[in-house]
Structure formats: structure tokens, C-alpha cells
Amino acid sequence: VLRCLGIPTRVITNFNSAHDSNTNLSVDKYIDISGKTLNLTEDSVWNFHVWNESWFTRRDLGSFYDGWQVLDATPQEKSKGIYQCGPASIRAIKEGDVNLDYDSPFVFAAVNADCVTWIRYSKKRKERIYSNTRKIGKRISTKAVGTNSRVDVTANYKYPEVKEFSFGIPYSQYKNSLMDDRKILVTAV
């Protein structure tokens, strides 16, 4: 419909798409002390999810947020009391401006949530035991103009993941240094 009105629009596919039902920007999984999964949240990770982007000028948010905007015709959560999603600025998503209207936190989580596993000891006590910051928002794609090729637009939604690097010392030495000094100064060159 938007293309018929002359508004540039394209379809976007996000692989490993987070569905953050409680808008805490993470996908939480709870287990008990025996490792059994507890159904305490409706958060989930979908193999993929598809939405549209359209090119808008954003007078309501300021020119910094002009450009591609997410519009999801199949929202799974209510926003302001009705099933709707967008228009959420792609620039806001990339910059982490999750306090803007039009479902920016939900879209941010869809492409950039952390997957966190918690042990729940009691209703009042839980402990984070695992966090994966790289699982969500892989190969965010659209179709190339004039061909059937895939165009990777992940860089429009998020900055590159920070590369992990290891230090060349054994854990026992690291552990002993913690006991001796109670802190470690790490300088990256």
C-alpha cells in the first residue's frame, strides 16, 4: 500500500529475532536448581521475523531520525492498548534510543536483546548463570533492487559486535592474582 502511495518501502527479514514480551530488552529463561525449565516468561527467540521499512521524514522526532522506519504488520504485542508496531526509526534502534515512541524498545530487542538464563531459587532469589549477547539479530536482510540477491542491512540496525579476546595466562594464575591484589588492571594497546 505504501509503495502505491509513492513511499519507498522494502521487506526486512531478521534471523534469530527476539520476542521480548515484557520490554526489559532481554530474552529471559528461568530454570530451577535441577535444570528444569520454568515457564515464568513469554519471551522467545524466533528463527526469523519479517517486517517492512518505509522511508519517512520524522518531524515528530527531529531530522536525526529521518530515513528508514520499521512498520510491522504482524505485531504480537499490544502497544498503547492496540496491536501495532511502528514507525520506529532505524537510526533510533541502532543508537539505542529506546525511550522514543512507536515501539523503539520492542524493535531494539528484536535485533539486539541479550539471551539470559537464570536459576530461580525462590520467588525472591534468582541468579544469572549465562548471558549470550551475540545470538539475536543475525543477517538482517532485504532483497536487492532488480535481482534476487540478498542485501545485508544488519549494520543499519546495530553496531558490529565487540570481538572477544583472551589473555595468555592460565586461569589458576589469574585466580591467584585476584586473591593477592584484589584487582587487576588491564590495558589494551
JSON list of C-alpha atoms in Angstrom, two decimals:
[
{"chain": "A", "resi": 1, "resn": "VAL", "atom": "CA", "xyz": [0.00, 0.00, 0.00]},
{"chain": "A", "resi": 2, "resn": "LEU", "atom": "CA", "xyz": [2.79, 2.43, 0.91]},
{"chain": "A", "resi": 3, "resn": "ARG", "atom": "CA", "xyz": [4.54, 1.84, -2.42]},
{"chain": "A", "resi": 4, "resn": "CYS", "atom": "CA", "xyz": [1.26, 2.64, -4.20]},
{"chain": "A", "resi": 5, "resn": "LEU", "atom": "CA", "xyz": [1.31, 5.99, -2.38]},
{"chain": "A", "resi": 6, "resn": "GLY", "atom": "CA", "xyz": [4.87, 6.63, -3.62]},
{"chain": "A", "resi": 7, "resn": "ILE", "atom": "CA", "xyz": [6.56, 5.95, -0.25]},
{"chain": "A", "resi": 8, "resn": "PRO", "atom": "CA", "xyz": [9.75, 3.88, -0.63]},
{"chain": "A", "resi": 9, "resn": "THR", "atom": "CA", "xyz": [9.17, 0.57, 1.17]},
{"chain": "A", "resi": 10, "resn": "ARG", "atom": "CA", "xyz": [11.04, -2.72, 1.44]},
{"chain": "A", "resi": 11, "resn": "VAL", "atom": "CA", "xyz": [10.65, -6.04, 3.26]},
{"chain": "A", "resi": 12, "resn": "ILE", "atom": "CA", "xyz": [13.15, -6.87, 6.01]},
{"chain": "A", "resi": 13, "resn": "THR", "atom": "CA", "xyz": [13.92, -10.32, 7.44]},
{"chain": "A", "resi": 14, "resn": "ASN", "atom": "CA", "xyz": [15.62, -10.64, 10.83]},
{"chain": "A", "resi": 15, "resn": "PHE", "atom": "CA", "xyz": [17.10, -14.03, 11.67]},
{"chain": "A", "resi": 16, "resn": "ASN", "atom": "CA", "xyz": [17.19, -15.04, 15.36]},
{"chain": "A", "resi": 17, "resn": "SER", "atom": "CA", "xyz": [14.56, -12.46, 16.16]},
{"chain": "A", "resi": 18, "resn": "ALA", "atom": "CA", "xyz": [13.86, -11.81, 19.84]},
{"chain": "A", "resi": 19, "resn": "HIS", "atom": "CA", "xyz": [10.30, -11.55, 21.10]},
{"chain": "A", "resi": 20, "resn": "ASP", "atom": "CA", "xyz": [10.69, -9.55, 24.32]},
{"chain": "A", "resi": 21, "resn": "SER", "atom": "CA", "xyz": [7.22, -9.67, 25.86]},
{"chain": "A", "resi": 22, "resn": "ASN", "atom": "CA", "xyz": [8.00, -7.61, 28.97]},
{"chain": "A", "resi": 23, "resn": "THR", "atom": "CA", "xyz": [10.20, -4.88, 27.36]},
{"chain": "A", "resi": 24, "resn": "ASN", "atom": "CA", "xyz": [13.23, -5.44, 29.58]},
{"chain": "A", "resi": 25, "resn": "LEU", "atom": "CA", "xyz": [15.44, -5.69, 26.44]},
{"chain": "A", "resi": 26, "resn": "SER", "atom": "CA", "xyz": [16.40, -9.29, 27.13]},
{"chain": "A", "resi": 27, "resn": "VAL", "atom": "CA", "xyz": [15.04, -12.75, 26.46]},
{"chain": "A", "resi": 28, "resn": "ASP", "atom": "CA", "xyz": [14.95, -14.44, 29.83]},
{"chain": "A", "resi": 29, "resn": "LYS", "atom": "CA", "xyz": [14.89, -18.16, 30.53]},
{"chain": "A", "resi": 30, "resn": "TYR", "atom": "CA", "xyz": [14.36, -19.45, 34.06]},
{"chain": "A", "resi": 31, "resn": "ILE", "atom": "CA", "xyz": [15.41, -22.84, 35.36]},
{"chain": "A", "resi": 32, "resn": "ASP", "atom": "CA", "xyz": [15.15, -24.44, 38.79]},
{"chain": "A", "resi": 33, "resn": "ILE", "atom": "CA", "xyz": [18.13, -25.87, 40.68]},
{"chain": "A", "resi": 34, "resn": "SER", "atom": "CA", "xyz": [17.71, -29.22, 38.92]},
{"chain": "A", "resi": 35, "resn": "GLY", "atom": "CA", "xyz": [17.90, -27.57, 35.48]},
{"chain": "A", "resi": 36, "resn": "LYS", "atom": "CA", "xyz": [14.20, -27.91, 34.63]},
{"chain": "A", "resi": 37, "resn": "THR", "atom": "CA", "xyz": [12.84, -25.01, 32.56]},
{"chain": "A", "resi": 38, "resn": "LEU", "atom": "CA", "xyz": [10.29, -22.87, 34.40]},
{"chain": "A", "resi": 39, "resn": "ASN", "atom": "CA", "xyz": [7.59, -21.15, 32.34]},
{"chain": "A", "resi": 40, "resn": "LEU", "atom": "CA", "xyz": [7.82, -17.74, 34.00]},
{"chain": "A", "resi": 41, "resn": "THR", "atom": "CA", "xyz": [8.05, -15.56, 30.89]},
{"chain": "A", "resi": 42, "resn": "GLU", "atom": "CA", "xyz": [6.60, -15.38, 27.42]},
{"chain": "A", "resi": 43, "resn": "ASP", "atom": "CA", "xyz": [9.94, -14.21, 25.94]},
{"chain": "A", "resi": 44, "resn": "SER", "atom": "CA", "xyz": [11.13, -16.27, 23.00]},
{"chain": "A", "resi": 45, "resn": "VAL", "atom": "CA", "xyz": [13.53, -16.34, 20.05]},
{"chain": "A", "resi": 46, "resn": "TRP", "atom": "CA", "xyz": [12.02, -16.87, 16.62]},
{"chain": "A", "resi": 47, "resn": "ASN", "atom": "CA", "xyz": [14.04, -18.38, 13.77]},
{"chain": "A", "resi": 48, "resn": "PHE", "atom": "CA", "xyz": [13.12, -15.27, 11.79]},
{"chain": "A", "resi": 49, "resn": "HIS", "atom": "CA", "xyz": [10.61, -12.44, 11.71]},
{"chain": "A", "resi": 50, "resn": "VAL", "atom": "CA", "xyz": [9.64, -10.19, 8.82]},
{"chain": "A", "resi": 51, "resn": "TRP", "atom": "CA", "xyz": [8.56, -6.55, 8.84]},
{"chain": "A", "resi": 52, "resn": "ASN", "atom": "CA", "xyz": [8.56, -3.60, 6.47]},
{"chain": "A", "resi": 53, "resn": "GLU", "atom": "CA", "xyz": [10.70, -0.50, 6.33]},
{"chain": "A", "resi": 54, "resn": "SER", "atom": "CA", "xyz": [9.47, 2.74, 4.79]},
{"chain": "A", "resi": 55, "resn": "TRP", "atom": "CA", "xyz": [11.36, 5.98, 4.19]},
{"chain": "A", "resi": 56, "resn": "PHE", "atom": "CA", "xyz": [9.88, 8.88, 6.20]},
{"chain": "A", "resi": 57, "resn": "THR", "atom": "CA", "xyz": [10.79, 12.35, 7.33]},
{"chain": "A", "resi": 58, "resn": "ARG", "atom": "CA", "xyz": [10.31, 12.46, 11.10]},
{"chain": "A", "resi": 59, "resn": "ARG", "atom": "CA", "xyz": [9.13, 15.94, 12.06]},
{"chain": "A", "resi": 60, "resn": "ASP", "atom": "CA", "xyz": [7.85, 14.49, 15.36]},
{"chain": "A", "resi": 61, "resn": "LEU", "atom": "CA", "xyz": [11.27, 13.14, 16.40]},
{"chain": "A", "resi": 62, "resn": "GLY", "atom": "CA", "xyz": [13.64, 15.51, 14.58]},
{"chain": "A", "resi": 63, "resn": "SER", "atom": "CA", "xyz": [15.66, 15.19, 11.39]},
{"chain": "A", "resi": 64, "resn": "PHE", "atom": "CA", "xyz": [18.26, 12.95, 13.08]},
{"chain": "A", "resi": 65, "resn": "TYR", "atom": "CA", "xyz": [15.66, 10.17, 12.92]},
{"chain": "A", "resi": 66, "resn": "ASP", "atom": "CA", "xyz": [14.66, 10.66, 9.25]},
{"chain": "A", "resi": 67, "resn": "GLY", "atom": "CA", "xyz": [15.13, 7.69, 6.93]},
{"chain": "A", "resi": 68, "resn": "TRP", "atom": "CA", "xyz": [14.07, 4.06, 7.16]},
{"chain": "A", "resi": 69, "resn": "GLN", "atom": "CA", "xyz": [11.33, 3.31, 9.70]},
{"chain": "A", "resi": 70, "resn": "VAL", "atom": "CA", "xyz": [10.14, -0.12, 10.92]},
{"chain": "A", "resi": 71, "resn": "LEU", "atom": "CA", "xyz": [6.46, -0.92, 10.40]},
{"chain": "A", "resi": 72, "resn": "ASP", "atom": "CA", "xyz": [5.32, -4.37, 11.48]},
{"chain": "A", "resi": 73, "resn": "ALA", "atom": "CA", "xyz": [2.00, -5.51, 10.04]},
{"chain": "A", "resi": 74, "resn": "THR", "atom": "CA", "xyz": [2.03, -8.61, 12.28]},
{"chain": "A", "resi": 75, "resn": "PRO", "atom": "CA", "xyz": [2.75, -7.32, 15.79]},
{"chain": "A", "resi": 76, "resn": "GLN", "atom": "CA", "xyz": [2.46, -9.87, 18.57]},
{"chain": "A", "resi": 77, "resn": "GLU", "atom": "CA", "xyz": [2.22, -7.42, 21.47]},
{"chain": "A", "resi": 78, "resn": "LYS", "atom": "CA", "xyz": [-0.06, -4.50, 22.21]},
{"chain": "A", "resi": 79, "resn": "SER", "atom": "CA", "xyz": [1.36, -1.01, 22.02]},
{"chain": "A", "resi": 80, "resn": "LYS", "atom": "CA", "xyz": [-0.64, 1.72, 23.72]},
{"chain": "A", "resi": 81, "resn": "GLY", "atom": "CA", "xyz": [-3.55, -0.69, 24.03]},
{"chain": "A", "resi": 82, "resn": "ILE", "atom": "CA", "xyz": [-3.75, -1.94, 20.42]},
{"chain": "A", "resi": 83, "resn": "TYR", "atom": "CA", "xyz": [-1.81, -4.33, 18.23]},
{"chain": "A", "resi": 84, "resn": "GLN", "atom": "CA", "xyz": [0.55, -2.04, 16.33]},
{"chain": "A", "resi": 85, "resn": "CYS", "atom": "CA", "xyz": [4.30, -1.61, 15.79]},
{"chain": "A", "resi": 86, "resn": "GLY", "atom": "CA", "xyz": [6.00, 1.46, 14.41]},
{"chain": "A", "resi": 87, "resn": "PRO", "atom": "CA", "xyz": [7.03, 3.59, 12.78]},
{"chain": "A", "resi": 88, "resn": "ALA", "atom": "CA", "xyz": [10.24, 3.04, 14.75]},
{"chain": "A", "resi": 89, "resn": "SER", "atom": "CA", "xyz": [13.30, 4.86, 13.44]},
{"chain": "A", "resi": 90, "resn": "ILE", "atom": "CA", "xyz": [16.14, 2.56, 12.33]},
{"chain": "A", "resi": 91, "resn": "ARG", "atom": "CA", "xyz": [18.59, 5.22, 13.49]},
{"chain": "A", "resi": 92, "resn": "ALA", "atom": "CA", "xyz": [17.00, 5.19, 16.95]},
{"chain": "A", "resi": 93, "resn": "ILE", "atom": "CA", "xyz": [17.29, 1.40, 17.04]},
{"chain": "A", "resi": 94, "resn": "LYS", "atom": "CA", "xyz": [20.99, 1.49, 16.12]},
{"chain": "A", "resi": 95, "resn": "GLU", "atom": "CA", "xyz": [21.74, 4.27, 18.62]},
{"chain": "A", "resi": 96, "resn": "GLY", "atom": "CA", "xyz": [19.81, 2.51, 21.41]},
{"chain": "A", "resi": 97, "resn": "ASP", "atom": "CA", "xyz": [17.31, 5.35, 21.80]},
{"chain": "A", "resi": 98, "resn": "VAL", "atom": "CA", "xyz": [14.71, 3.08, 23.39]},
{"chain": "A", "resi": 99, "resn": "ASN", "atom": "CA", "xyz": [12.81, 5.87, 25.14]},
{"chain": "A", "resi": 100, "resn": "LEU", "atom": "CA", "xyz": [11.19, 7.10, 21.93]},
{"chain": "A", "resi": 101, "resn": "ASP", "atom": "CA", "xyz": [7.58, 6.40, 21.00]},
{"chain": "A", "resi": 102, "resn": "TYR", "atom": "CA", "xyz": [6.43, 3.97, 18.33]},
{"chain": "A", "resi": 103, "resn": "ASP", "atom": "CA", "xyz": [7.84, 0.75, 19.76]},
{"chain": "A", "resi": 104, "resn": "SER", "atom": "CA", "xyz": [11.57, 1.51, 19.63]},
{"chain": "A", "resi": 105, "resn": "PRO", "atom": "CA", "xyz": [12.29, -0.73, 22.67]},
{"chain": "A", "resi": 106, "resn": "PHE", "atom": "CA", "xyz": [10.46, -3.68, 21.12]},
{"chain": "A", "resi": 107, "resn": "VAL", "atom": "CA", "xyz": [12.30, -3.38, 17.78]},
{"chain": "A", "resi": 108, "resn": "PHE", "atom": "CA", "xyz": [15.63, -2.78, 19.55]},
{"chain": "A", "resi": 109, "resn": "ALA", "atom": "CA", "xyz": [15.13, -6.02, 21.49]},
{"chain": "A", "resi": 110, "resn": "ALA", "atom": "CA", "xyz": [14.13, -7.90, 18.32]},
{"chain": "A", "resi": 111, "resn": "VAL", "atom": "CA", "xyz": [17.57, -7.23, 16.83]},
{"chain": "A", "resi": 112, "resn": "ASN", "atom": "CA", "xyz": [19.79, -6.73, 19.87]},
{"chain": "A", "resi": 113, "resn": "ALA", "atom": "CA", "xyz": [18.43, -8.40, 23.05]},
{"chain": "A", "resi": 114, "resn": "ASP", "atom": "CA", "xyz": [20.64, -10.46, 25.31]},
{"chain": "A", "resi": 115, "resn": "CYS", "atom": "CA", "xyz": [19.59, -14.06, 25.95]},
{"chain": "A", "resi": 116, "resn": "VAL", "atom": "CA", "xyz": [19.88, -14.58, 29.70]},
{"chain": "A", "resi": 117, "resn": "THR", "atom": "CA", "xyz": [19.45, -17.79, 31.70]},
{"chain": "A", "resi": 118, "resn": "TRP", "atom": "CA", "xyz": [18.56, -17.51, 35.38]},
{"chain": "A", "resi": 119, "resn": "ILE", "atom": "CA", "xyz": [18.42, -20.07, 38.19]},
{"chain": "A", "resi": 120, "resn": "ARG", "atom": "CA", "xyz": [15.38, -19.34, 40.32]},
{"chain": "A", "resi": 121, "resn": "TYR", "atom": "CA", "xyz": [15.96, -20.42, 43.89]},
{"chain": "A", "resi": 122, "resn": "SER", "atom": "CA", "xyz": [12.78, -18.87, 45.28]},
{"chain": "A", "resi": 123, "resn": "LYS", "atom": "CA", "xyz": [10.24, -16.17, 44.40]},
{"chain": "A", "resi": 124, "resn": "LYS", "atom": "CA", "xyz": [12.63, -13.59, 45.84]},
{"chain": "A", "resi": 125, "resn": "ARG", "atom": "CA", "xyz": [16.01, -15.00, 44.79]},
{"chain": "A", "resi": 126, "resn": "LYS", "atom": "CA", "xyz": [17.42, -15.64, 41.34]},
{"chain": "A", "resi": 127, "resn": "GLU", "atom": "CA", "xyz": [20.92, -15.75, 39.89]},
{"chain": "A", "resi": 128, "resn": "ARG", "atom": "CA", "xyz": [22.07, -15.06, 36.34]},
{"chain": "A", "resi": 129, "resn": "ILE", "atom": "CA", "xyz": [24.15, -18.01, 35.18]},
{"chain": "A", "resi": 130, "resn": "TYR", "atom": "CA", "xyz": [24.51, -17.36, 31.44]},
{"chain": "A", "resi": 131, "resn": "SER", "atom": "CA", "xyz": [24.22, -14.48, 29.02]},
{"chain": "A", "resi": 132, "resn": "ASN", "atom": "CA", "xyz": [24.61, -14.59, 25.24]},
{"chain": "A", "resi": 133, "resn": "THR", "atom": "CA", "xyz": [24.97, -11.12, 23.72]},
{"chain": "A", "resi": 134, "resn": "ARG", "atom": "CA", "xyz": [25.56, -12.31, 20.15]},
{"chain": "A", "resi": 135, "resn": "LYS", "atom": "CA", "xyz": [22.65, -14.64, 19.37]},
{"chain": "A", "resi": 136, "resn": "ILE", "atom": "CA", "xyz": [19.97, -12.12, 18.38]},
{"chain": "A", "resi": 137, "resn": "GLY", "atom": "CA", "xyz": [19.70, -10.13, 15.16]},
{"chain": "A", "resi": 138, "resn": "LYS", "atom": "CA", "xyz": [21.68, -12.11, 12.64]},
{"chain": "A", "resi": 139, "resn": "ARG", "atom": "CA", "xyz": [21.79, -11.45, 8.88]},
{"chain": "A", "resi": 140, "resn": "ILE", "atom": "CA", "xyz": [19.12, -8.74, 8.85]},
{"chain": "A", "resi": 141, "resn": "SER", "atom": "CA", "xyz": [18.31, -8.72, 5.15]},
{"chain": "A", "resi": 142, "resn": "THR", "atom": "CA", "xyz": [16.32, -7.27, 2.30]},
{"chain": "A", "resi": 143, "resn": "LYS", "atom": "CA", "xyz": [16.09, -8.11, -1.39]},
{"chain": "A", "resi": 144, "resn": "ALA", "atom": "CA", "xyz": [18.34, -6.24, -3.81]},
{"chain": "A", "resi": 145, "resn": "VAL", "atom": "CA", "xyz": [16.67, -3.96, -6.35]},
{"chain": "A", "resi": 146, "resn": "GLY", "atom": "CA", "xyz": [16.40, -5.63, -9.76]},
{"chain": "A", "resi": 147, "resn": "THR", "atom": "CA", "xyz": [17.83, -9.02, -8.73]},
{"chain": "A", "resi": 148, "resn": "ASN", "atom": "CA", "xyz": [17.04, -11.85, -6.35]},
{"chain": "A", "resi": 149, "resn": "SER", "atom": "CA", "xyz": [20.20, -11.22, -4.34]},
{"chain": "A", "resi": 150, "resn": "ARG", "atom": "CA", "xyz": [20.18, -10.68, -0.59]},
{"chain": "A", "resi": 151, "resn": "VAL", "atom": "CA", "xyz": [21.38, -7.36, 0.80]},
{"chain": "A", "resi": 152, "resn": "ASP", "atom": "CA", "xyz": [22.66, -7.44, 4.38]},
{"chain": "A", "resi": 153, "resn": "VAL", "atom": "CA", "xyz": [21.35, -4.39, 6.27]},
{"chain": "A", "resi": 154, "resn": "THR", "atom": "CA", "xyz": [22.45, -5.52, 9.75]},
{"chain": "A", "resi": 155, "resn": "ALA", "atom": "CA", "xyz": [24.80, -2.52, 10.02]},
{"chain": "A", "resi": 156, "resn": "ASN", "atom": "CA", "xyz": [21.76, -0.22, 9.70]},
{"chain": "A", "resi": 157, "resn": "TYR", "atom": "CA", "xyz": [20.29, -1.72, 12.88]},
{"chain": "A", "resi": 158, "resn": "LYS", "atom": "CA", "xyz": [23.29, -2.36, 15.12]},
{"chain": "A", "resi": 159, "resn": "TYR", "atom": "CA", "xyz": [26.97, -1.72, 15.50]},
{"chain": "A", "resi": 160, "resn": "PRO", "atom": "CA", "xyz": [29.35, -4.63, 14.96]},
{"chain": "A", "resi": 161, "resn": "GLU", "atom": "CA", "xyz": [29.64, -6.98, 17.92]},
{"chain": "A", "resi": 162, "resn": "VAL", "atom": "CA", "xyz": [32.73, -6.41, 20.05]},
{"chain": "A", "resi": 163, "resn": "LYS", "atom": "CA", "xyz": [35.26, -9.12, 19.39]},
{"chain": "A", "resi": 164, "resn": "GLU", "atom": "CA", "xyz": [36.24, -11.17, 22.38]},
{"chain": "A", "resi": 165, "resn": "PHE", "atom": "CA", "xyz": [39.89, -11.76, 23.04]},
{"chain": "A", "resi": 166, "resn": "SER", "atom": "CA", "xyz": [41.64, -13.92, 25.57]},
{"chain": "A", "resi": 167, "resn": "PHE", "atom": "CA", "xyz": [44.64, -13.20, 27.71]},
{"chain": "A", "resi": 168, "resn": "GLY", "atom": "CA", "xyz": [47.57, -15.58, 27.56]},
{"chain": "A", "resi": 169, "resn": "ILE", "atom": "CA", "xyz": [47.60, -16.53, 31.24]},
{"chain": "A", "resi": 170, "resn": "PRO", "atom": "CA", "xyz": [46.23, -19.69, 32.80]},
{"chain": "A", "resi": 171, "resn": "TYR", "atom": "CA", "xyz": [43.13, -19.39, 34.98]},
{"chain": "A", "resi": 172, "resn": "SER", "atom": "CA", "xyz": [45.00, -20.52, 38.11]},
{"chain": "A", "resi": 173, "resn": "GLN", "atom": "CA", "xyz": [47.44, -17.64, 37.73]},
{"chain": "A", "resi": 174, "resn": "TYR", "atom": "CA", "xyz": [44.55, -15.22, 37.15]},
{"chain": "A", "resi": 175, "resn": "LYS", "atom": "CA", "xyz": [42.71, -16.57, 40.21]},
{"chain": "A", "resi": 176, "resn": "ASN", "atom": "CA", "xyz": [45.82, -16.25, 42.37]},
{"chain": "A", "resi": 177, "resn": "SER", "atom": "CA", "xyz": [46.37, -12.67, 41.26]},
{"chain": "A", "resi": 178, "resn": "LEU", "atom": "CA", "xyz": [42.82, -11.86, 42.32]},
{"chain": "A", "resi": 179, "resn": "MET", "atom": "CA", "xyz": [43.48, -13.26, 45.75]},
{"chain": "A", "resi": 180, "resn": "ASP", "atom": "CA", "xyz": [46.78, -11.36, 46.06]},
{"chain": "A", "resi": 181, "resn": "ASP", "atom": "CA", "xyz": [45.83, -7.97, 44.71]},
{"chain": "A", "resi": 182, "resn": "ARG", "atom": "CA", "xyz": [42.01, -8.00, 44.84]},
{"chain": "A", "resi": 183, "resn": "LYS", "atom": "CA", "xyz": [42.04, -6.22, 41.47]},
{"chain": "A", "resi": 184, "resn": "ILE", "atom": "CA", "xyz": [43.61, -6.42, 38.03]},
{"chain": "A", "resi": 185, "resn": "LEU", "atom": "CA", "xyz": [44.49, -3.52, 35.79]},
{"chain": "A", "resi": 186, "resn": "VAL", "atom": "CA", "xyz": [44.09, -4.45, 32.12]},
{"chain": "A", "resi": 187, "resn": "THR", "atom": "CA", "xyz": [45.45, -2.13, 29.47]},
{"chain": "A", "resi": 188, "resn": "ALA", "atom": "CA", "xyz": [44.59, -2.70, 25.82]},
{"chain": "A", "resi": 189, "resn": "VAL", "atom": "CA", "xyz": [47.03, -1.44, 23.21]}
]
